Short mmCIF file of C-alpha atoms and ligand atoms in Angstrom, two decimals:
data_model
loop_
_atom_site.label_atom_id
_atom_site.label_comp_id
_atom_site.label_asym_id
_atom_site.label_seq_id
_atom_site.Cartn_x
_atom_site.Cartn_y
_atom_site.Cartn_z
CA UNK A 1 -32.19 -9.07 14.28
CA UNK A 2 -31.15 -6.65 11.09
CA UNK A 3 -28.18 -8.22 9.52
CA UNK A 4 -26.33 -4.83 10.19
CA UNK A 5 -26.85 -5.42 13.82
CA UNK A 6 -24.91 -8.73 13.69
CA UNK A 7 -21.62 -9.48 16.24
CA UNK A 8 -19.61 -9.24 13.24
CA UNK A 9 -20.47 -5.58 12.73
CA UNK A 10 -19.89 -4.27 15.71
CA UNK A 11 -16.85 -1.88 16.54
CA UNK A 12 -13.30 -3.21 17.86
CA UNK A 13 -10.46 -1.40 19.76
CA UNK A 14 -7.24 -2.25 18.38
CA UNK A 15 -4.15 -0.35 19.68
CA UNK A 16 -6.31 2.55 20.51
CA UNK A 17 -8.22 2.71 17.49
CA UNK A 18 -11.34 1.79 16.49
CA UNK A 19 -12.78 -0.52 13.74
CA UNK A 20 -15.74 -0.03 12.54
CA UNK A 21 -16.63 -3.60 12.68
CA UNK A 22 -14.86 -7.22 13.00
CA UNK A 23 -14.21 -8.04 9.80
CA UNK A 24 -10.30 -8.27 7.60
CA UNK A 25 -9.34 -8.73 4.80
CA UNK A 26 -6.83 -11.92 4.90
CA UNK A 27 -3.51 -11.16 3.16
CA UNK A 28 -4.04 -12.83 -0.38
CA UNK A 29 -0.70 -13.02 -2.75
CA UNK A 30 -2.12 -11.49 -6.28
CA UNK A 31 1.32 -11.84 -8.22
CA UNK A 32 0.21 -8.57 -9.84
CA UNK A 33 3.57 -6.11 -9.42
CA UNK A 34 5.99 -4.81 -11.65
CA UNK A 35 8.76 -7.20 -12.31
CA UNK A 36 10.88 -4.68 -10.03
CA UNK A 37 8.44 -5.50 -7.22
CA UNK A 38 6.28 -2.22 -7.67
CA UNK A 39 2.90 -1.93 -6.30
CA UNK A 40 0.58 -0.82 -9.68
CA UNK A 41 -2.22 1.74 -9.74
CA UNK A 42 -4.51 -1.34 -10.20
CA UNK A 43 -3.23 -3.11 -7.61
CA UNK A 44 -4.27 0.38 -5.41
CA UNK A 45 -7.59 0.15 -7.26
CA UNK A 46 -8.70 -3.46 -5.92
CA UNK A 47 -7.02 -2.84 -2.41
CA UNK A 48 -9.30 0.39 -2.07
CA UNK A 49 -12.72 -1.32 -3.58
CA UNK A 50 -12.53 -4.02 -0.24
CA UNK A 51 -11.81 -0.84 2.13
CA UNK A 52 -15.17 1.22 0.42
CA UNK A 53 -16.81 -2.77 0.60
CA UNK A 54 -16.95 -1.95 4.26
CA UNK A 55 -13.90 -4.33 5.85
CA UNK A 56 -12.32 -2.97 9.24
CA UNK A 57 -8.73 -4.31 8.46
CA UNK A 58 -7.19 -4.67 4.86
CA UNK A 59 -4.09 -6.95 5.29
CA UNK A 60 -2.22 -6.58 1.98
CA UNK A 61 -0.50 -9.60 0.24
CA UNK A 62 2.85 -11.11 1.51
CA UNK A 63 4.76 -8.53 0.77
CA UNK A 64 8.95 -9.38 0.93
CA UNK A 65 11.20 -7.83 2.66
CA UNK A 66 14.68 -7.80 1.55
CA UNK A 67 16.73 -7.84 -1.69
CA UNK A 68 18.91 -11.29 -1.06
CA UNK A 69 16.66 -13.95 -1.07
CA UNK A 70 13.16 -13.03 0.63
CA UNK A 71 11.21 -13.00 -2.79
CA UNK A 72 8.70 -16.10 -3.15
CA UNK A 73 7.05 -15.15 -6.46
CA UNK A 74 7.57 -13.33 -9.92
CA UNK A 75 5.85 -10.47 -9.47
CA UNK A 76 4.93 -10.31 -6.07
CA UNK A 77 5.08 -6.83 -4.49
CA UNK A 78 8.33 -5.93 -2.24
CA UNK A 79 9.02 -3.17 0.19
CA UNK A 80 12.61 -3.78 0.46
CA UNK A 81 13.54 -0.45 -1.40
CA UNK A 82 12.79 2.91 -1.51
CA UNK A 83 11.01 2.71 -4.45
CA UNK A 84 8.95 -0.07 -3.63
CA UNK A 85 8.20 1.96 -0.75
CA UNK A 86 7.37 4.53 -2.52
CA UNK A 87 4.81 2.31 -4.83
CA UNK A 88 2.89 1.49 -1.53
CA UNK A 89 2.17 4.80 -0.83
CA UNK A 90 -0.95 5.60 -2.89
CA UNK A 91 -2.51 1.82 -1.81
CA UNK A 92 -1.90 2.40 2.04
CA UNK A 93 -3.60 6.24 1.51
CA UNK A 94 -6.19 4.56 -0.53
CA UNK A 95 -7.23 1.94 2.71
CA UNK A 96 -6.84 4.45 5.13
CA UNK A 97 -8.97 7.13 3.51
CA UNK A 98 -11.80 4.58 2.63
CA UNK A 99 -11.86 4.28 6.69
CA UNK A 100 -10.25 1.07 6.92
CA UNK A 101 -7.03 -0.14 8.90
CA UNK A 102 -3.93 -0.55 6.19
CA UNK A 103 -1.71 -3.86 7.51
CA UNK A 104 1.25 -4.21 5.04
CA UNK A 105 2.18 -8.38 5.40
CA UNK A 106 5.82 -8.84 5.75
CA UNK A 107 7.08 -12.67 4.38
CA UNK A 108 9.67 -13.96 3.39
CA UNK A 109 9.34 -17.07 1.77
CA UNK A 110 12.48 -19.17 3.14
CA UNK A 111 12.78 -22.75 1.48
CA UNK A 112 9.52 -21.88 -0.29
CA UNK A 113 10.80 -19.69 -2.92
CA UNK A 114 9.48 -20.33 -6.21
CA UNK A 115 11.70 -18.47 -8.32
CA UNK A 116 15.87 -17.44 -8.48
CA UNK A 117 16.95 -14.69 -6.05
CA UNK A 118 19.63 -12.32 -6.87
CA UNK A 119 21.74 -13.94 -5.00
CA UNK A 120 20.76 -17.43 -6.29
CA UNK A 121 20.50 -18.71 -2.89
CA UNK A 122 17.60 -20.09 -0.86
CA UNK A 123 17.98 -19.67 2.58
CA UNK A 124 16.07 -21.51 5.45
CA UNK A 125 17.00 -22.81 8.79
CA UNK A 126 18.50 -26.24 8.03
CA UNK A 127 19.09 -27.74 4.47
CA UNK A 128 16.04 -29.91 4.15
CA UNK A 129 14.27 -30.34 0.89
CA UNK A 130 11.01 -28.56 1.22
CA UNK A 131 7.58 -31.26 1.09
CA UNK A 132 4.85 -30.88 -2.26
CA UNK A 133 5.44 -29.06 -5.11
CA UNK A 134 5.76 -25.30 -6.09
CA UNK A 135 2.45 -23.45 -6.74
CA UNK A 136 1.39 -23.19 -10.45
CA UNK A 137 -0.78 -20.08 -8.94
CA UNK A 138 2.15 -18.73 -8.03
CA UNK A 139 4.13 -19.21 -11.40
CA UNK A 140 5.91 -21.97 -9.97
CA UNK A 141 6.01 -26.22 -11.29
CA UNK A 142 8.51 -29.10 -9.98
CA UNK A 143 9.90 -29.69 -6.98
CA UNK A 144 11.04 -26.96 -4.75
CA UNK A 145 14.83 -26.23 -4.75
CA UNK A 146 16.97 -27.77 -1.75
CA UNK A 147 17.97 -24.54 0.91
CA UNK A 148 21.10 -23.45 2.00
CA UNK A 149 20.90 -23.49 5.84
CA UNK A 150 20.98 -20.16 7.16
CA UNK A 151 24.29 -18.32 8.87
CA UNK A 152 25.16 -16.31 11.86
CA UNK A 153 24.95 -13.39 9.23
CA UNK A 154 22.13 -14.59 7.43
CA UNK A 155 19.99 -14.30 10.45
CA UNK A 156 21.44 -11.14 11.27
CA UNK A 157 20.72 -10.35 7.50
CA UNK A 158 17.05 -11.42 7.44
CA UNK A 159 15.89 -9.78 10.87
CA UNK A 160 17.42 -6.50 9.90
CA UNK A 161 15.30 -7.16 6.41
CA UNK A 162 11.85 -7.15 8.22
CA UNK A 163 13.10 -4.52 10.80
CA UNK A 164 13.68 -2.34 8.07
CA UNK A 165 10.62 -2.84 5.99
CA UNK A 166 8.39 -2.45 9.09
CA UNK A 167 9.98 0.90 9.11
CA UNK A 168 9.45 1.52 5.23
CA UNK A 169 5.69 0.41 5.41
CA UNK A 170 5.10 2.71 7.75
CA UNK A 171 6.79 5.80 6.10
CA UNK A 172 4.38 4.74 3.16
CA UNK A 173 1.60 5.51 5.27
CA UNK A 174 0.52 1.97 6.43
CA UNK A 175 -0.87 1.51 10.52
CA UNK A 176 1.39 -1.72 10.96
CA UNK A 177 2.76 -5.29 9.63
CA UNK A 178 1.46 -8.35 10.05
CA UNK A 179 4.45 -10.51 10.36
CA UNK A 180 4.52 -13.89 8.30
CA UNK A 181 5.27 -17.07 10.45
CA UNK A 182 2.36 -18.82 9.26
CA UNK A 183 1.73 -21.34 6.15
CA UNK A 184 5.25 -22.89 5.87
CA UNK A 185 7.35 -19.77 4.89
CA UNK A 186 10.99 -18.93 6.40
CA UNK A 187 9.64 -17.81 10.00
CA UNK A 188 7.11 -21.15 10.09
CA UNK A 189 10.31 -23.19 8.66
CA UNK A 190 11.71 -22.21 12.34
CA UNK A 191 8.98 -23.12 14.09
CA UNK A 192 8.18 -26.66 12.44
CA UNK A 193 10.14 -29.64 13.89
CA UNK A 194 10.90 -31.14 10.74
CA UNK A 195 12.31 -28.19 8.66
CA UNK A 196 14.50 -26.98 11.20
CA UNK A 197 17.46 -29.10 12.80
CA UNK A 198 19.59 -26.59 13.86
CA UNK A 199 21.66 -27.20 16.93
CA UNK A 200 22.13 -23.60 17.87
CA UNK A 201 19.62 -21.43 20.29
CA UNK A 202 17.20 -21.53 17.34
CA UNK A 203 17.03 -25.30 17.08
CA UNK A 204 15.73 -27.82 19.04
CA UNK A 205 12.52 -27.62 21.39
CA UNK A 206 9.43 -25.41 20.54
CA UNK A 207 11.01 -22.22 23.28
CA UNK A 208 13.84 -22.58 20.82
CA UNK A 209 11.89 -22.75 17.46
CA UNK A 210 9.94 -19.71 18.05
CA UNK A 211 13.08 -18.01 18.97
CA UNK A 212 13.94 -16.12 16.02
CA UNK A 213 10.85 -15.10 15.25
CA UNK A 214 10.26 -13.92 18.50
CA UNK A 215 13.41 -11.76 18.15
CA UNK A 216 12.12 -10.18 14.70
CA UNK A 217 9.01 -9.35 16.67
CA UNK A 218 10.95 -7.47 19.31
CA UNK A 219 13.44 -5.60 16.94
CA UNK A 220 10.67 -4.45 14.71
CA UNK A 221 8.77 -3.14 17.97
CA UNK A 222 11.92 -0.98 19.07
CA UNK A 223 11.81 0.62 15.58
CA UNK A 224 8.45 1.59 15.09
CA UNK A 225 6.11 4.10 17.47
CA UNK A 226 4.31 2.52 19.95
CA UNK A 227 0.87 3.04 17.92
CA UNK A 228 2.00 1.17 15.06
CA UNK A 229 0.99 -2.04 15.11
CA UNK A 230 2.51 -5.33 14.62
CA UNK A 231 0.49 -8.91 13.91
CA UNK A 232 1.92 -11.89 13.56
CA UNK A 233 0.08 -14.38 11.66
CA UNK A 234 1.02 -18.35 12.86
CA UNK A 235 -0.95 -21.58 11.51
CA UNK A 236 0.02 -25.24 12.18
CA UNK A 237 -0.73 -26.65 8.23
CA UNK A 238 1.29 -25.42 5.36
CA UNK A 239 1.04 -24.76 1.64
CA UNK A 240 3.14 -27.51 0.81
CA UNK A 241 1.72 -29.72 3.85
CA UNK A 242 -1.71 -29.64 4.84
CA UNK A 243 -1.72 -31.99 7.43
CA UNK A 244 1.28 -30.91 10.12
CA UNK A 245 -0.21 -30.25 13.45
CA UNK A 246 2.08 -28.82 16.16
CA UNK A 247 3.92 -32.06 17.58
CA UNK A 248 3.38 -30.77 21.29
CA UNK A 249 -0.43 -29.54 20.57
CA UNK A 250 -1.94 -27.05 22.86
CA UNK A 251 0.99 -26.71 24.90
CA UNK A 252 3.76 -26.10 22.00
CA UNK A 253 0.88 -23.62 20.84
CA UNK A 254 0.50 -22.05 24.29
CA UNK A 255 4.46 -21.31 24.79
CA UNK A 256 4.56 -20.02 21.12
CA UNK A 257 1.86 -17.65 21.63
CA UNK A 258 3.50 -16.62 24.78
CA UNK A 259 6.72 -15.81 23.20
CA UNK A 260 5.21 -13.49 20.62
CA UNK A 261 3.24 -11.55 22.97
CA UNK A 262 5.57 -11.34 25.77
CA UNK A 263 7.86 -9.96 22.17
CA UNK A 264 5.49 -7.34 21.87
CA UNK A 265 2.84 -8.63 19.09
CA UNK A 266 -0.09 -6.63 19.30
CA UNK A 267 -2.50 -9.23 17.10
CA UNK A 268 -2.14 -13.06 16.48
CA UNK A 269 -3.91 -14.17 13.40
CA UNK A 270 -4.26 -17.63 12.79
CA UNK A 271 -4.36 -18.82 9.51
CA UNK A 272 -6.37 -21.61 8.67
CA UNK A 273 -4.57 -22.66 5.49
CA UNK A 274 -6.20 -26.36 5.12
CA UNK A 275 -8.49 -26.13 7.27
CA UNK A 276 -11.50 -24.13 8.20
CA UNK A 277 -12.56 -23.11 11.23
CA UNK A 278 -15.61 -25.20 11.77
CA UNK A 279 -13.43 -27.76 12.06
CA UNK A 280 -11.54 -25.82 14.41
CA UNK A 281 -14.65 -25.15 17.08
CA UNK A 282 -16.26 -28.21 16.18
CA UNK A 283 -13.19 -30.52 17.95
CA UNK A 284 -12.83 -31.79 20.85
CA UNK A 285 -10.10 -29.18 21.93
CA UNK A 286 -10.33 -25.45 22.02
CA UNK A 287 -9.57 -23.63 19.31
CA UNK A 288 -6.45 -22.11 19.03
CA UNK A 289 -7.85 -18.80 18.33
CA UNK A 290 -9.53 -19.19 21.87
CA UNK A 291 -6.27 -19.82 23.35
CA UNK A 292 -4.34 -18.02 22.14
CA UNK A 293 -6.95 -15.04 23.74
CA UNK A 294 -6.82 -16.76 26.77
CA UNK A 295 -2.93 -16.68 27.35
CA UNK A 296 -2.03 -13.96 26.04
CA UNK A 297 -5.05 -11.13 26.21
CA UNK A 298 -4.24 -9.91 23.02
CA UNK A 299 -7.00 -9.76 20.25
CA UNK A 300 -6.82 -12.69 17.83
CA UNK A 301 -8.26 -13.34 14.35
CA UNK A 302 -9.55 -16.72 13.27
CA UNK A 303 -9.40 -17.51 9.21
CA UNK A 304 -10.57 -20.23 7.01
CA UNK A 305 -13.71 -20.88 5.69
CA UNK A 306 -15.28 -17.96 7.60
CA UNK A 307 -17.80 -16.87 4.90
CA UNK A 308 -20.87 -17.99 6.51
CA UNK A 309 -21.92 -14.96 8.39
CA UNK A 310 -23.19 -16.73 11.02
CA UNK A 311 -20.64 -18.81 11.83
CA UNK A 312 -18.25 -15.40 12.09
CA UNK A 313 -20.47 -14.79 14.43
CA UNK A 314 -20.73 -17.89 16.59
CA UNK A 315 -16.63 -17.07 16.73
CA UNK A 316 -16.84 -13.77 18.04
CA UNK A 317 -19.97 -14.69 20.12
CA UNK A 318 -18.48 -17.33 21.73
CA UNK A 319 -15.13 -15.90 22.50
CA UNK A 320 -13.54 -18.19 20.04
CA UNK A 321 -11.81 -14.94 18.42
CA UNK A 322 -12.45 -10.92 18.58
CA UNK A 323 -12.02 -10.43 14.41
CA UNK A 324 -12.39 -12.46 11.17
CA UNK A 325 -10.21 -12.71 8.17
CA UNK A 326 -11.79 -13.81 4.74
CA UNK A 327 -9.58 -14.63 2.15
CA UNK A 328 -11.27 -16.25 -1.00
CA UNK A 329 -14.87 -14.53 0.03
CA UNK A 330 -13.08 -11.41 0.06
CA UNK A 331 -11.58 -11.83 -3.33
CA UNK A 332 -14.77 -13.18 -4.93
CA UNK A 333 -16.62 -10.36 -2.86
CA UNK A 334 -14.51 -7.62 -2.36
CA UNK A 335 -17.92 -5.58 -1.11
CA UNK A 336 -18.79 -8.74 1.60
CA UNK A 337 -19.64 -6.87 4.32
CA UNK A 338 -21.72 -4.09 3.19
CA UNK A 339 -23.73 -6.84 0.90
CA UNK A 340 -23.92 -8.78 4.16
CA UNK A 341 -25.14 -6.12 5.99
CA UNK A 342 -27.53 -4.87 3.30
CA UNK A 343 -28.83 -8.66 3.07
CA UNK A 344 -27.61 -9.13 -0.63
CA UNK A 345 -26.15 -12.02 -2.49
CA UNK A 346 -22.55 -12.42 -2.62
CA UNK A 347 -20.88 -13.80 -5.49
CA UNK A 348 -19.13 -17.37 -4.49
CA UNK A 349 -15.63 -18.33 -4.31
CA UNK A 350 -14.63 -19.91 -7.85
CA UNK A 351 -11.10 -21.45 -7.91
CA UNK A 352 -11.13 -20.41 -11.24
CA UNK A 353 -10.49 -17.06 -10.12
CA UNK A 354 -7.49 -17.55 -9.25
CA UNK A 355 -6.25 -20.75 -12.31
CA UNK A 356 -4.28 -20.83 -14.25
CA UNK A 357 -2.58 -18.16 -11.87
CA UNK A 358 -3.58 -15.66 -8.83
CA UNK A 359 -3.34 -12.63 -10.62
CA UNK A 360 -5.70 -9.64 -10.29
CA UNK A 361 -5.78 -9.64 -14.07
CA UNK A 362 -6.93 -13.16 -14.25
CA UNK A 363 -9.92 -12.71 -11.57
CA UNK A 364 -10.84 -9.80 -13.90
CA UNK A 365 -11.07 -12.19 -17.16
CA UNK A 366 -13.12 -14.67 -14.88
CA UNK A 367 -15.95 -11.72 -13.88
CA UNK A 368 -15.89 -10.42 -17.37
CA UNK A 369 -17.34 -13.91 -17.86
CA UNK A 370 -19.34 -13.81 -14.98
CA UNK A 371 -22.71 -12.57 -16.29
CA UNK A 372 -23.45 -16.06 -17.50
CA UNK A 373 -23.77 -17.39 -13.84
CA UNK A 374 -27.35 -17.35 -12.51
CA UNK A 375 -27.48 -15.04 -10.02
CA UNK A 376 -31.03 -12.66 -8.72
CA UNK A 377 -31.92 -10.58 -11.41
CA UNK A 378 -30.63 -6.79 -12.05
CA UNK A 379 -27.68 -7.13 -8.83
CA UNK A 380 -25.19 -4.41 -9.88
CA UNK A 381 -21.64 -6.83 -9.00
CA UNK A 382 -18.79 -4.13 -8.34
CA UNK A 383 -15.06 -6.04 -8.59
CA UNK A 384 -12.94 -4.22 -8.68
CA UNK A 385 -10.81 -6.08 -10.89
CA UNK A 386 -11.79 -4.97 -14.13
CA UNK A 387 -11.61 -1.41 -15.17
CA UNK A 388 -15.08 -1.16 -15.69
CA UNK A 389 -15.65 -0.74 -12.37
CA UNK A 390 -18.98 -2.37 -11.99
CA UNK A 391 -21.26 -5.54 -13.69
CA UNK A 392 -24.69 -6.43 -14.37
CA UNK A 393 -25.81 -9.75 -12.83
CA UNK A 394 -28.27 -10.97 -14.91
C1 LIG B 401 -5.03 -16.37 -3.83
C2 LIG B 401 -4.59 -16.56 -2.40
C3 LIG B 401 -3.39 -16.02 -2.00
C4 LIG B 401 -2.97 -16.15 -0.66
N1 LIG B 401 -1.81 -15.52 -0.27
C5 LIG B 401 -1.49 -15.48 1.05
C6 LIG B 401 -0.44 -14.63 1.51
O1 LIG B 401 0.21 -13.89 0.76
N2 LIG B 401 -0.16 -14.66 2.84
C7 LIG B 401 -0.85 -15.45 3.72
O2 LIG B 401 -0.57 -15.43 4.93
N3 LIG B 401 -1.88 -16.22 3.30
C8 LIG B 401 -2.23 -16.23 2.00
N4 LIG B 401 -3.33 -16.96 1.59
C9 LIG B 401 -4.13 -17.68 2.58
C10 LIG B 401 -5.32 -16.83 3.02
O3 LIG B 401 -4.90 -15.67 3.73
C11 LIG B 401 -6.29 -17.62 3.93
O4 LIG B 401 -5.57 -18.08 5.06
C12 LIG B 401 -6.90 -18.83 3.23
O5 LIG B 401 -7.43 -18.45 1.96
C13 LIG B 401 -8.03 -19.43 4.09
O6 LIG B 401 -9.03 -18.45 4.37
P1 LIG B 401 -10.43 -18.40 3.57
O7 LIG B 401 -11.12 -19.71 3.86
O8 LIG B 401 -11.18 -17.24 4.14
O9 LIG B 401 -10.13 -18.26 2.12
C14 LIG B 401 -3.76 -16.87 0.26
C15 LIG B 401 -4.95 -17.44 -0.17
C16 LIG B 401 -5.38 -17.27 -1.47
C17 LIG B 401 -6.71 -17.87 -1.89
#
C-alpha cells in the first residue's frame, strides 16, 4: 500500500462538501493577536502553511466571543467586534483558497479566565473556585480567580455572544464554528457535576447540564444558512483536571451527545485533552468517538495523540471515528499530511515549542534553533513560523 493510498487520505462528505482527506487541524490557542484581539498577517501566514501542508479541516484557535467576560488569554484572538471580524478575513480566505475547510472555534473561557475582563468579572455557572493552576503557556501563574455565578441575563448575555460571533465568522468568510464545550471552559463548566450547582433548569442531572449548551447550539443554527456548519467539540478531562471522567459514563455521554445533535450540531469532536486515544480504543469500553457515531449518525473526530499514521487509521478503519484532529503534530508539522503521504520525516512534537509560552513567535525561535537536531540529511523543513519561510535539516 502507497502511503497516499492510506484510510486517512481518503475523501469525506461533510455538510455537502467534500474533504479531500480525513485529516484537521485541532484548534491550538497561539496567544499571538493584537492586544485588541486582532488576528495578525502572521497569524494568516501559519494558518495558510497547514491548509497548503495538505489538512482537510483547519480549526482555528479558541477564538472568544464577546466583549464582557469571554476572553481567557492576553492576546488571544476575538471575533466579538467588527473589527476583529474584519482581522479574520484574510486567514479564513487564506484556508479556503489553499483548498481546505476554515472552522473558526468559538470559547469562552468561563471560570478559566486567566486574565481581567472589562468588566472585571468572571462568570461561570455556580461560584466554585476553579481546580489547578492558571497556564504559564497561556500568560497566566497562581490560582485561578473565584467566579461570579452566572444570571438570568448573563446567560441571555453569553448565548447571544456566540450567536452573534457565529454570524461574524461567517461574514469573514469562514464555513462554520466549532463550538467550545470541551476542556473545562464555560460551556464544559455546565456540563461537569462539580462546577455547576445550579438549582435552575441548567443545574442538576446530566439532561440539565448539557442544557445550555444545547440551547447555544440551536440559536446559532437559526442564525446561520443551513450549509454553514457548526461542531461542537466535548471531552470528559480538563486543563485544570486531567482525570474527571463523566460521573454517569457511557450513558451521561450518550444523552449529551443526543442533546447536541438533536440541537442541530453537524460534527462532534472529542478532545482528548489528557489522554490519547490509544487509550481510548485500547479499554474495555467503546470509545466515545464510536458512540457518539453510533447515536447520533453524525461524523465525529477523535484527538489526542493521533500522530502515528497508522493508528489514524485503525480509527477510521475501524469505525472508531470518520476524521482526525492533530494538535501538537500539527504545530511541530504544519506540512503532516503531505510529508506523510510523500513518506518523509516529520519533525517531532517538542514542548519547548510552546515554553515559556504558546506563541507563534516562540515556536519560530525554537525552529530557528532547530538545525542542530539530527534529522536525514538535506530535508527542506517549511514552518511556517518564521519569516523565512523554509529550513535546512541538516
Ligand atoms: C498549544 C496548544 C493550544 C491548545 N489550545 C486549544 C484551544 O484553543 N482549544 C481547544 O479546544 N483545544 C486546545 N488545545 C488542545 C488540542 O486541540 C488537542 O486536544 C490536544 O493537543 C491533544 O491532541 P494532540 O495529541 O493531537 O496534540 C491546545 C493544545 C495545545 C498543544
Amino acid at each position: 500500500m502507497s502511503e497516499s493510498s492510506r484510510p486517512i487520505f481518503s475523501e469525506f462528505e461533510l455538510l455537502g462538501r467534500t474533504l479531500r482527506n480525513r485529516l484537521a487541524v485541532a484548534p491550538m490557542s497561539r496567544v499571538s493577536a493584537t492586544d485588541d484581539g486582532l488576528a495578525t498577517n502572521r497569524m494568516m501566514r501559519y494558518y495558510r502553511e497547514f491548509a497548503d501542508g495538505g489538512f482537510g479541516i483547519v480549526i482555528t484557535e479558541g477564538t472568544y466571543t464577546d466583549e464582557n467576560a469571554s476572553q481567557g488569554y492576553d492576546r488571544q484572538p476575538g471575533i466579538a467586534n467588527q473589527r476583529q471580524a474584519n482581522s479574520w478575513a484574510p486567514v479564513a480566505s487564506a484556508i479556503a483558497g489553499a483548498g481546505s475547510l476554515a472552522i473558526m472555534q468559538l470559547m469562552h473561557a468561563g471560570a478559566l479566565s486567566q486574565r481581567q475582563s472589562r468588566t472585571g468579572r468572571v462568570i461561570a455557572p455556580s461560584s466554585v473556585q476553579p481546580r489547578g493552576e492558571m497556564m504559564p503557556e497561556y500568560g497566566g501563574s497562581g490560582p485561578y480567580r473565584l467566579p461570579m455565578a452566572m444570571t438570568a441575563s448573563d446567560l441571555a448575555q453569553v448565548r447571544e455572544g456566540f450567536v452573534a460571533a457565529a454570524s461574524r465568522a461567517k461574514r469573514a468568510g469562514f464555513h462554520g464554528v466549532e463550538i467550545h464545550a470541551a476542556n473545562g471552559y464555560l460551556l464544559d463548566q455546565f456540563i461537569t457535576e462539580y462546577t455547576n450547582l445550579r438549582d435552575d433548569e441548567y443545574g442538576g442531572c446530566p439532561s440539565a447540564r448539557i442544557r445550555y449548551t444545547a440551547e447555544i447550539v440551536a440559536a446559532v443554527r437559526k442564525s446561520v444558512p443551513v450549509d454553514f456548519v457548526i461542531g461542537v467539540r466535548i471531552s470528559e478531562a480538563k486543563v485544570n483536571d486531567f482525570n474527571y471522567r463523566w460521573p454517569g459514563g457511557a450513558a451521561e455521554g450518550e444523552m449529551i451527545f443526543t442533546a447536541l445533535a438533536e440541537a442541530g450540531a453537524n460534527y462532534i469532536h472529542m478532545a482528548g485533552e489528557g489522554r490519547g486515544f490509544r487509550e481510548s480504543i485500547s479499554g474495555k469500553q467503546e470509545p466515545l468517538t464510536a458512540l457518539a457515531r453510533q447515536v447520533t449518525g453524525l461524523p465525529v473526530i477523535a484527538n489526542g495523540g493521533l500522530h502515528d499514521p497508522d493508528l489514524a487509521d485503525a480509527a477510521i478503519q475501524g469505525g472508531h471515528a470518520d476524521l482526525i484532529a492533530l494538535g501538537r503534530a500539527a504545530l511541530a508539522t504544519p506540512d503532516w499530511p503531505l510529508r506523510i503521504a510523500n513518506g518523509d520525516p516529520v519533525v517531532p512534537f517538542d514542548h519547548e515549542m510552546i515554553f515559556p509560552n504558546a506563541s507563534i513567535e516562540n515556536t519560530s525561535a525554537w525552529f530557528d534553533g532547530y538545525s542542530s537536531f539530527p534529522h536525514p540529511a538535506g530535508k527542506r523543513i517549511s514552518v511556517g513560523y518564521p519569516l523565512s519561510n523554509s529550513h535546512v535539516v541538516q
